[in-house]
Coordinates of C-alpha atoms and ligand atoms in Angstrom, one line a residue:
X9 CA 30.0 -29.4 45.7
X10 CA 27.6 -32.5 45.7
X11 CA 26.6 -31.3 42.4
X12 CA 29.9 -30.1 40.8
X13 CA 27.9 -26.7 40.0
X14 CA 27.3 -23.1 41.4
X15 CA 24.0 -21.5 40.6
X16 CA 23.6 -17.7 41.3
X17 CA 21.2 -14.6 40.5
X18 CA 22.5 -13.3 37.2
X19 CA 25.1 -10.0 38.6
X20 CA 23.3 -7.7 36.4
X21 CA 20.1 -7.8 38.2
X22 CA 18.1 -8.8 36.0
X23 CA 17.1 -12.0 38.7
X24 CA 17.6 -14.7 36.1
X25 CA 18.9 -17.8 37.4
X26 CA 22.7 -18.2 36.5
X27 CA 24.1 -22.2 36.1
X28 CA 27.8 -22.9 36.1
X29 CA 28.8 -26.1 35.6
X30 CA 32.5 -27.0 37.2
X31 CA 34.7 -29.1 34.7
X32 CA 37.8 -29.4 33.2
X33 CA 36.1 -27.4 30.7
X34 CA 33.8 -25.6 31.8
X35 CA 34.2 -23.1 35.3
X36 CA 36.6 -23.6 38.3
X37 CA 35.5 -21.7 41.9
X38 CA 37.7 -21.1 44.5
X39 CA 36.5 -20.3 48.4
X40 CA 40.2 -19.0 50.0
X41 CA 38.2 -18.6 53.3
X42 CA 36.8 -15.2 52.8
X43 CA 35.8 -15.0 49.4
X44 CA 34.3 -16.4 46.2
X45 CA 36.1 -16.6 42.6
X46 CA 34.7 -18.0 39.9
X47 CA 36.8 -18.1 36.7
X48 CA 36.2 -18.3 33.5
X49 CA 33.5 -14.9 32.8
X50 CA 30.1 -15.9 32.7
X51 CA 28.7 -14.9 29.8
X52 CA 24.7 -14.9 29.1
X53 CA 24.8 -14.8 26.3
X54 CA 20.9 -16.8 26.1
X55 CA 19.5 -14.2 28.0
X56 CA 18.0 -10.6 27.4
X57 CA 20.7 -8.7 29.4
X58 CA 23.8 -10.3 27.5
X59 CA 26.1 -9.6 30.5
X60 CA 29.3 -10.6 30.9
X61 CA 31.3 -10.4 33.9
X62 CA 33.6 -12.4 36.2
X63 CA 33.4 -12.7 40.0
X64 CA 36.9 -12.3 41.8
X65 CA 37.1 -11.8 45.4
X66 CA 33.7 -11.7 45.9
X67 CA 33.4 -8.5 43.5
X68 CA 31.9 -8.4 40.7
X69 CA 34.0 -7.2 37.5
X70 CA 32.3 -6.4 34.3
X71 CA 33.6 -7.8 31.2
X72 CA 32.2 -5.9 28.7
X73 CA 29.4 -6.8 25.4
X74 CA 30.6 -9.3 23.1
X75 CA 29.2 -9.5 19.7
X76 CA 27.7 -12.7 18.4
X77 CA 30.7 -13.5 16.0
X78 CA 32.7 -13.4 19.0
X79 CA 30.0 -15.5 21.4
X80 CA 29.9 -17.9 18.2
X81 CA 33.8 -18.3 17.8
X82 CA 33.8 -18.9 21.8
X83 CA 31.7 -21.5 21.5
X84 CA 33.3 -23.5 18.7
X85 CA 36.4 -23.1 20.7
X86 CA 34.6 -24.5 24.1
X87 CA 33.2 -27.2 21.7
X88 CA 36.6 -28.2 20.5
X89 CA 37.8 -28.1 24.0
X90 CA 35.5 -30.3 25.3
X91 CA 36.2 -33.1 22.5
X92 CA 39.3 -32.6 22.9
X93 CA 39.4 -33.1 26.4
X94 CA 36.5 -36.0 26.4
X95 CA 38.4 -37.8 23.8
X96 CA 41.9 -37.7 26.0
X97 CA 39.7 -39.1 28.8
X98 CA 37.9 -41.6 27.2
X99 CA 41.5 -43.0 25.6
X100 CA 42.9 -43.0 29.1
X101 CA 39.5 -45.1 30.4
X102 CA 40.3 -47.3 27.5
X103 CA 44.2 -47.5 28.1
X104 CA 43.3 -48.3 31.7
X105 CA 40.6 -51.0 31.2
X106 CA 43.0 -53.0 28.6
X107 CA 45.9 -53.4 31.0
X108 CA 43.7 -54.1 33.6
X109 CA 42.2 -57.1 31.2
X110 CA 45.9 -57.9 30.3
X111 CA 46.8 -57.9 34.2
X112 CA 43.7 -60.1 34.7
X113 CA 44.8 -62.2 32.2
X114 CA 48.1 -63.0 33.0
X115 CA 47.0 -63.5 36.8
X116 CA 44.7 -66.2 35.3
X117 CA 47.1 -68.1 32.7
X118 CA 49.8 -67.8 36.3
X119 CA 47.2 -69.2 38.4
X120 CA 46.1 -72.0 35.3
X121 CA 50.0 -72.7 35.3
X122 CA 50.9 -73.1 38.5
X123 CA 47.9 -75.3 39.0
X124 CA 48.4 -77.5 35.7
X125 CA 52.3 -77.3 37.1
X126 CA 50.4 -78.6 40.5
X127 CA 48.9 -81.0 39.1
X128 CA 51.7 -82.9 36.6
X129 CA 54.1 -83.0 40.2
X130 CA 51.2 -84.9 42.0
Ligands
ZN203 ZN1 21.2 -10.4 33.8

């Protein structure tokens, strides 16, 4: 959890090392207590085996060979999604910090006011 990521032997066998980032974008794990599900597949697709599976309930499904036409149209998409979603987040940051500013601002031309008002009644 400390790392936001879940890293497990590839299901095949093979041994290689498996990395699954969690994000918006990217894969979601849930623990209900007794088991492990990790959604969306994994798909390694950078590795000899090419498996693709998904682990529900602690089981391990097999989700079948993809071609690389497919792996290439999944990745655009997940490349799209991410902007999308980066952009959407980086426009709320934005949003956030220039009402904060205006907030600021307003607090400072009150608190200039009320002293210059202070002042002129002194
Ligand atoms: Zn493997």
């Amino acid at each position: 959890m400390e790392y936001a990521t879940a890293v497990h032997s590839c299901c095949c066998g093979c041994g290689e090392r498996v990395v699954t980032p969690f994000t918006p974008t990217d894969w979601w794990m849930t623990f209900d207590g007794e088991s492990v599900t990790l959604r969306p597949s994994v798909g390694n697709w950078n590795q000899d085996c090419r498996s693709h599976y998904v682990i529900e309930k602690n089981r391990v499904i097999e989700c079948g060979h993809w071609s690389d036409t497919r792996v290439e149209a999944e990745r655009r998409r997940d490349k799209r999604a991410k902007a999308g979603y980066y952009d959407r987040a980086s426009a709320l940051v934005r949003s956030a910090a220039t009402s904060t500013e205006s907030a600021n601002g307003d607090a400072q031309t009150g608190g200039l006011w009320s002293r210059f008002r202070k002042w002129l009644s002194r």
